[in-house]
Tab-separated table of C-alpha atoms in Angstrom:
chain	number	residue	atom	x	y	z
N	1	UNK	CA	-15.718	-21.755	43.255
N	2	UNK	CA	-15.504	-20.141	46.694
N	3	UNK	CA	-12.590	-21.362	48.705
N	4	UNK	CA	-13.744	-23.726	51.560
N	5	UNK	CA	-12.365	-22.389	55.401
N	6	UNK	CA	-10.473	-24.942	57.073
N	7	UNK	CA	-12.603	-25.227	60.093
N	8	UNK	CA	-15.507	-26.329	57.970
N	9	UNK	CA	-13.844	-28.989	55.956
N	10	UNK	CA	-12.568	-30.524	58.952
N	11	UNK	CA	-16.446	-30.877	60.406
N	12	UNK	CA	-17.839	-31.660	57.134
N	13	UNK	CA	-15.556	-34.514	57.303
N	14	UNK	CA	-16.060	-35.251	60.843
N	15	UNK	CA	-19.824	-35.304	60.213
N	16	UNK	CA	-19.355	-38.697	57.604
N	17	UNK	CA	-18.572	-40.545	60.794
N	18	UNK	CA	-20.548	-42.991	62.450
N	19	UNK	CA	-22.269	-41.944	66.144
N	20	UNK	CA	-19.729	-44.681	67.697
N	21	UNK	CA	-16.738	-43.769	65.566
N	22	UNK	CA	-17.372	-40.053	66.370
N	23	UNK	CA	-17.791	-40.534	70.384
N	24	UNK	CA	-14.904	-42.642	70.360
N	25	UNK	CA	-12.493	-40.227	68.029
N	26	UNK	CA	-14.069	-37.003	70.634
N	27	UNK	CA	-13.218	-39.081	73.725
N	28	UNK	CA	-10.189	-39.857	72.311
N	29	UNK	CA	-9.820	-35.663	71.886
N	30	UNK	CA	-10.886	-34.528	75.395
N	31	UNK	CA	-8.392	-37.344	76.931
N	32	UNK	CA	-5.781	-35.085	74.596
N	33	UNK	CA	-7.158	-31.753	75.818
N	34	UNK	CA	-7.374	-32.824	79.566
N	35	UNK	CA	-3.928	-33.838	78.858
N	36	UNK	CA	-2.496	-30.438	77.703
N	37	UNK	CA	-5.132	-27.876	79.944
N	38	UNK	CA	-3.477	-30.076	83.044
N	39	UNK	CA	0.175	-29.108	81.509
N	40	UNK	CA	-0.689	-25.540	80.814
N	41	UNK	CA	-2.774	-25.275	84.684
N	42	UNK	CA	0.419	-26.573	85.885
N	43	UNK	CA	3.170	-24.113	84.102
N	44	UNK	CA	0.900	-21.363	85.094
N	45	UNK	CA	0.721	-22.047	88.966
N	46	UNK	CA	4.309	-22.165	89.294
N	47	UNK	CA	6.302	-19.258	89.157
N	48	UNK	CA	9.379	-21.109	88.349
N	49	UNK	CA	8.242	-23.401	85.939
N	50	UNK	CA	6.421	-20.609	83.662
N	51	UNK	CA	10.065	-18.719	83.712
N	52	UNK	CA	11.781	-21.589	82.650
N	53	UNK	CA	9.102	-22.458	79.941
N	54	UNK	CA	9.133	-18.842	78.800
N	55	UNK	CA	13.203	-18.400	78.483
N	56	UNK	CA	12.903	-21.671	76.383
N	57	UNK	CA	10.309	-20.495	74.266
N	58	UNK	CA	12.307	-17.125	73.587
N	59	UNK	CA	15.343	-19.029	72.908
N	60	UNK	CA	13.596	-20.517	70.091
N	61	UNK	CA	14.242	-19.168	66.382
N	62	UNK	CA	11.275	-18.726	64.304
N	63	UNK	CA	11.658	-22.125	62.180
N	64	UNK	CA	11.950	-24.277	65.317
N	65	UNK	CA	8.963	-22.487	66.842
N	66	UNK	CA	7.295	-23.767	63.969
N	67	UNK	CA	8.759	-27.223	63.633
N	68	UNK	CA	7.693	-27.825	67.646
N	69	UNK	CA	3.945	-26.219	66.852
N	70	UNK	CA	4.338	-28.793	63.206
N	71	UNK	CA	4.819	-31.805	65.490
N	72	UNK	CA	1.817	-30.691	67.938
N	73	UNK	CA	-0.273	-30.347	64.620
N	74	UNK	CA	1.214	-33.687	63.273
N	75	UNK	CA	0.186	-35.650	66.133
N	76	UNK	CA	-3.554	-33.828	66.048
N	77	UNK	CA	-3.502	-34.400	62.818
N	78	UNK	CA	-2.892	-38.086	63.425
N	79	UNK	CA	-5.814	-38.481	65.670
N	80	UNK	CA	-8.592	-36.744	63.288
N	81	UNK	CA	-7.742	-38.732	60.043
N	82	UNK	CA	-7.145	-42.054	61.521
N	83	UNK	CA	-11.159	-42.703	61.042
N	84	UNK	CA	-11.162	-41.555	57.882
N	85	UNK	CA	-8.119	-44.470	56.124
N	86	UNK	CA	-9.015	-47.945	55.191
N	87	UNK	CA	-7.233	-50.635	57.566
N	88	UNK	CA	-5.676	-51.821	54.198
N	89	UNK	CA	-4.085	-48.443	53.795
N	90	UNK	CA	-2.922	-47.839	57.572
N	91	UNK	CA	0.845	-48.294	57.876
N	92	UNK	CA	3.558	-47.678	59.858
N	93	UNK	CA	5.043	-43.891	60.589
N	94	UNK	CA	8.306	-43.201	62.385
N	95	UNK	CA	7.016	-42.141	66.218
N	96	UNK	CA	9.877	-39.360	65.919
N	97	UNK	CA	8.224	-37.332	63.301
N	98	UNK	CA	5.545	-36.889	66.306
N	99	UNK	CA	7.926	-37.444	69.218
N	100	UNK	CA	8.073	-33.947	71.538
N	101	UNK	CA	9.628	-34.003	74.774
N	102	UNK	CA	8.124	-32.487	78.134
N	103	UNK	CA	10.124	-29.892	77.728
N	104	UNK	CA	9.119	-28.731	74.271
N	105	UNK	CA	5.607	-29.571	74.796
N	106	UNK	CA	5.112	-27.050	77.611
N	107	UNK	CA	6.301	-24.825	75.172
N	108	UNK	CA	3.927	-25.209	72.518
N	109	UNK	CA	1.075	-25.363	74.668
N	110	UNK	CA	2.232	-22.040	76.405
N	111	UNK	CA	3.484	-20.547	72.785
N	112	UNK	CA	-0.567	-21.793	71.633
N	113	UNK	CA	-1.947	-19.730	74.777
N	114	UNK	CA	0.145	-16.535	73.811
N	115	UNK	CA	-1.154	-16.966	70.320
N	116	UNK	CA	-4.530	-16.863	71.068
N	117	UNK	CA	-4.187	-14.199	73.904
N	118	UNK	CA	-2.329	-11.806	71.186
N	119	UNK	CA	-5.142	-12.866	68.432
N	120	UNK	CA	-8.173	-11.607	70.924
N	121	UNK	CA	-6.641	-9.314	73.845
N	122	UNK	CA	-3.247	-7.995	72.337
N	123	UNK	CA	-3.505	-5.306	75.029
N	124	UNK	CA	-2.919	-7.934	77.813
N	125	UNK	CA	0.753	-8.959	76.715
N	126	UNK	CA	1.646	-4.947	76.610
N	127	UNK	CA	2.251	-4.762	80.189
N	128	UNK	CA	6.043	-5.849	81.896
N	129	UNK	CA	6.356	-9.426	81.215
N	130	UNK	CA	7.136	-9.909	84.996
N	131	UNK	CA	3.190	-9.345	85.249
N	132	UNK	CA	2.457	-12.148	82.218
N	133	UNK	CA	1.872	-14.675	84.475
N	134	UNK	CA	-0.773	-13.280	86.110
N	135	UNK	CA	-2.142	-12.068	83.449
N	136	UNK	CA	-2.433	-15.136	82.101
N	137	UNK	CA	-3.557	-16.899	84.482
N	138	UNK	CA	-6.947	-14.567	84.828
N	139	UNK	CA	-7.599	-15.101	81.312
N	140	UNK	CA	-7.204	-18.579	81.120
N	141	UNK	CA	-9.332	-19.306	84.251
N	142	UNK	CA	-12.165	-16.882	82.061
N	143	UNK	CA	-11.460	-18.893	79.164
N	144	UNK	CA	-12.335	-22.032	80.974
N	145	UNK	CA	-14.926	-20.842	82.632
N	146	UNK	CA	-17.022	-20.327	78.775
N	147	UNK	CA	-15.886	-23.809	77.462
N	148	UNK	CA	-18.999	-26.373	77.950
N	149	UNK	CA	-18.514	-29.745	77.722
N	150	UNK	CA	-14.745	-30.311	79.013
N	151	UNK	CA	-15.820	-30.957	82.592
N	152	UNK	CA	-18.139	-34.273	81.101
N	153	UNK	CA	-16.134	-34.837	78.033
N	154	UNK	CA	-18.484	-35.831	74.790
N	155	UNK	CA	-18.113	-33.074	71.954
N	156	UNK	CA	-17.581	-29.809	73.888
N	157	UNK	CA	-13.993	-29.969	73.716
N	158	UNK	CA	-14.009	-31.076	69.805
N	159	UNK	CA	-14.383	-27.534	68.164
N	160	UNK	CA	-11.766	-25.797	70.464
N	161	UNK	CA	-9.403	-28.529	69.423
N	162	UNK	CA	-10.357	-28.074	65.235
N	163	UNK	CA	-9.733	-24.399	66.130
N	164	UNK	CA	-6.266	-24.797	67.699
N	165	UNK	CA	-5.342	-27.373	64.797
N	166	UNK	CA	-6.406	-24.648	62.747
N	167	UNK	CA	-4.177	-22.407	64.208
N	168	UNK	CA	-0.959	-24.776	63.915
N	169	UNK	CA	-2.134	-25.106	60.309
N	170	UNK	CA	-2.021	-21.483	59.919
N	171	UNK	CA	1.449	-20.557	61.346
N	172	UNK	CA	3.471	-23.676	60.371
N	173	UNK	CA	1.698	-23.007	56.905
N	174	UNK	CA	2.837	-19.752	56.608
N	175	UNK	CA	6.741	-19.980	58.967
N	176	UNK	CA	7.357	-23.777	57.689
N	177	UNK	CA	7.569	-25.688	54.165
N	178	UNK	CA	3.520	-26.787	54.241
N	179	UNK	CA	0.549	-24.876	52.893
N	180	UNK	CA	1.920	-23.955	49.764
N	181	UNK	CA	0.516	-24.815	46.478
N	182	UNK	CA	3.407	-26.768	44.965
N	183	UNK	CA	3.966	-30.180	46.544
N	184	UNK	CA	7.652	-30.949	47.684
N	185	UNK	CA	8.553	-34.512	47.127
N	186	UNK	CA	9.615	-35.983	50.171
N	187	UNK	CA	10.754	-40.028	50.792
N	188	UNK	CA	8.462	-42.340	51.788
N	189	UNK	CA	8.849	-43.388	55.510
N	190	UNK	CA	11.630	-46.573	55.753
N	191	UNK	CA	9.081	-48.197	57.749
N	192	UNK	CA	6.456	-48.099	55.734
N	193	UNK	CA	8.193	-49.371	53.334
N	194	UNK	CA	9.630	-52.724	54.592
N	195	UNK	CA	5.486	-53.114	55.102
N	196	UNK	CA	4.583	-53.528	51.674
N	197	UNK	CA	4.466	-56.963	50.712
N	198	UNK	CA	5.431	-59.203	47.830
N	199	UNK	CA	2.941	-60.734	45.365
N	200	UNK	CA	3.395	-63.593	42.659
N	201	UNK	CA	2.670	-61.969	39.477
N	202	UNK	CA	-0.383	-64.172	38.040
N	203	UNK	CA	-0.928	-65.395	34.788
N	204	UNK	CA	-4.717	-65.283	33.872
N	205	UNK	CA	-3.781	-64.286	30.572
N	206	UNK	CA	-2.972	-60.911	30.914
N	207	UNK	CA	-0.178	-59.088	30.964
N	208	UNK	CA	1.570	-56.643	34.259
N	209	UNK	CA	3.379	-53.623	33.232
N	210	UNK	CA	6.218	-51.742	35.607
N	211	UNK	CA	5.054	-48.120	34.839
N	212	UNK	CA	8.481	-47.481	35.885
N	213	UNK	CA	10.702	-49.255	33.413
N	214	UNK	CA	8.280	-49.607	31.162
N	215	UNK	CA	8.649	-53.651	30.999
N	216	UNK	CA	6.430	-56.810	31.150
N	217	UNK	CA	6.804	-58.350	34.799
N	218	UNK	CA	7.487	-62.149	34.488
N	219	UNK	CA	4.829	-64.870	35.696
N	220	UNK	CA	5.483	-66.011	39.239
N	221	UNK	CA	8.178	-63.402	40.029
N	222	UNK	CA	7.621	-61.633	43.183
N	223	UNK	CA	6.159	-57.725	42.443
N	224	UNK	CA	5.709	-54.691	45.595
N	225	UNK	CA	2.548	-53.928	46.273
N	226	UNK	CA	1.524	-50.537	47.138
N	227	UNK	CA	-1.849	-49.919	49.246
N	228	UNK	CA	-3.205	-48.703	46.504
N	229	UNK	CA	-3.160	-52.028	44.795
N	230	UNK	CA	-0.621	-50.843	41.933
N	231	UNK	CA	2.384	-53.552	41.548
N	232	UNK	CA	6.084	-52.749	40.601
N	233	UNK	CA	9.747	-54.124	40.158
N	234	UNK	CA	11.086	-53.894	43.938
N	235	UNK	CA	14.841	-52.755	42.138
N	236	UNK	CA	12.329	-50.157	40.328
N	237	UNK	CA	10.145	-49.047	43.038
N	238	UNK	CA	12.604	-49.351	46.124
N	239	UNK	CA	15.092	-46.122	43.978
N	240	UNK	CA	11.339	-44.575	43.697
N	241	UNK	CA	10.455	-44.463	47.203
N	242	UNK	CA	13.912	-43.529	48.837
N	243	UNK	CA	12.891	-40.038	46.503
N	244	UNK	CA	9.252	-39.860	46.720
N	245	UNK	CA	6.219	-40.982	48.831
N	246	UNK	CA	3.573	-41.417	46.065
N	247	UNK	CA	2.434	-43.853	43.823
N	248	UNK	CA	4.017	-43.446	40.390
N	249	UNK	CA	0.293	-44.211	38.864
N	250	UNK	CA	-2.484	-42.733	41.459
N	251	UNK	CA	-0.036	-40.510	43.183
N	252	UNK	CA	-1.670	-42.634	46.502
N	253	UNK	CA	0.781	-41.509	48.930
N	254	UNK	CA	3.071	-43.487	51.727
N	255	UNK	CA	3.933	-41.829	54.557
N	256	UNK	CA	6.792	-40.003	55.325
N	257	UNK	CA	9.294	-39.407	58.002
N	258	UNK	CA	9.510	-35.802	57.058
N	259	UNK	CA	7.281	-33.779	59.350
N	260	UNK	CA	5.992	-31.533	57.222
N	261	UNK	CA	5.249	-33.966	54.698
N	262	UNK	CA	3.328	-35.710	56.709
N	263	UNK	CA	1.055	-32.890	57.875
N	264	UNK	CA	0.420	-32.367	54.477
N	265	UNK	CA	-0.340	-35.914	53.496
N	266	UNK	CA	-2.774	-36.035	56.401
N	267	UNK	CA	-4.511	-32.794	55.665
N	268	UNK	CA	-5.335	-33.602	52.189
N	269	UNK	CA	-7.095	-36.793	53.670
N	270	UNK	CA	-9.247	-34.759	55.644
N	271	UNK	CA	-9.923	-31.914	52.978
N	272	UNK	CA	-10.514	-34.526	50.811
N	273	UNK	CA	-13.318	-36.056	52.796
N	274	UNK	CA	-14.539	-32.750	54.173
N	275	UNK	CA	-14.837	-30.663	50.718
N	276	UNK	CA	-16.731	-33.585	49.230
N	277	UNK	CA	-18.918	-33.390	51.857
N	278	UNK	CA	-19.209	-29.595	51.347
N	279	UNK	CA	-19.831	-29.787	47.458
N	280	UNK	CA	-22.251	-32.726	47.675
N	281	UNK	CA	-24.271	-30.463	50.299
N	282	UNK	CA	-23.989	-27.471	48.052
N	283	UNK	CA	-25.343	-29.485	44.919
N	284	UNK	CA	-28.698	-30.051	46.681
């Protein structure tokens, strides 16, 4: 079976929303956009402030290039797959694993721009990089000029934003610890945890087994709860979590305070959604 591109998954999935859910989730995108195109207008008008946000940028090593462009993507990420998990599954993440200060957000959003100039005029960032600015500045005002839809919001802005997730994707896939085929098992997020509630074992007959120790659980004694409706000894499943964020029988998983685990948990939501979408289409 042919590999699916990301781009596509992401509007297959998009394209399972509801007209209201979709106009709210792209207004909720070209607030974002407005957002970071106001940022990156700014750092480009002033000489000082595009030096300083350049001799940051350089002073970055590769891996925390990627881990600023991995909380950019997280917090994208965030935004596109909230529509697509059940209000029963929605818990609590740790705003840090998101958090980016001003300073480190100009960054990205300038380190973004020089990634897409490089990708599509490499010539432009061959001249003295006393010139860059105004370099810059001419091709973003072009750039702007070809984007419909951001002066009136609706969807214009959406597939400009896919493509710069796709982007992040890309490089923190291939710098950082996501992308690759083998899972790492991260913990699940401290907060989510304390969310999960108790439940009073019923009787009804049956029987409940921990999948974890392998024992009965006793009528009326409190059980966790996961989202995905599979119950567990708290002393069993507490040692669980503080080691891995999944479900030891549906592999359902929490989420994490690890950043990259996160953007992986959240991209498999999507794909999820989106390839389905793509093979039902395909099967037709």
């Amino acid at each position: 079976m042919e590999e699916l591109e990301p781009p596509s998954v992401i509007m297959a999935a998009l394209a399972t929303l509801s007209p209201p859910r979709l106009t709210d989730l792209s207004h909720s995108i070209f607030s974002e956009v407005h957002q970071h195109r106001r940022r990156l207008t700014f750092i480009l008008s002033s000489p000082t402030l595009f030096s300083l946000t350049l001799r940051h940028l350089n002073s970055l090593s590769l891996s925390h290039k990627s881990l600023l462009l991995a909380r950019f993507l997280l917090s994208a990420l965030r935004r596109l797959s909230r529509p697509f998990q059940s209000p029963s599954k929605l818990l609590p993440y740790h705003p840090s694993t998101a958090a980016i200060s001003p300073q480190d957000l100009d960054a990205a959003v300038l380190l973004l721009l020089l990634c897409e100039v490089r990708q599509h005029n490499p010539a432009a960032l061959r001249t003295p990089i006393t010139k860059w600015r105004a370099t810059l500045c001419r091709i973003y005002s072009e750039s702007l000029l070809t984007i419909s839809g951001l002066a009136t919001g609706g969807g214009g802005a959406l597939i400009p934003y896919i493509d710069t997730v796709v982007r992040c994707w890309k490089f923190v896939g291939f710098v950082g610890s996501c992308g690759g085929k083998v899972r790492r098992e991260v913990a699940a997020s401290p907060m989510a945890v304390v969310e999960l509630p108790s439940v009073a074992v019923g009787g009804g007959g049956g029987t409940v087994e921990c999948v974890i120790c392998k024992e009965e659980m006793g009528e009326g004694r409190d059980a966790c709860k996961l989202p995905c409706d599979h119950l567990f000894h708290w002393l069993c499943i507490l040692p669980w979590l503080r080691k891995r964020n999944t479900c030891p029988c549906c592999r359902f998983q929490l989420p994490t305070d690890d950043v990259f685990g996160e953007i992986q948990r959240l991209w498999e939501i999507l794909f999820k959604v989106g390839s389905t979408m793509c093979t039902s289409d395909g099967d037709e």
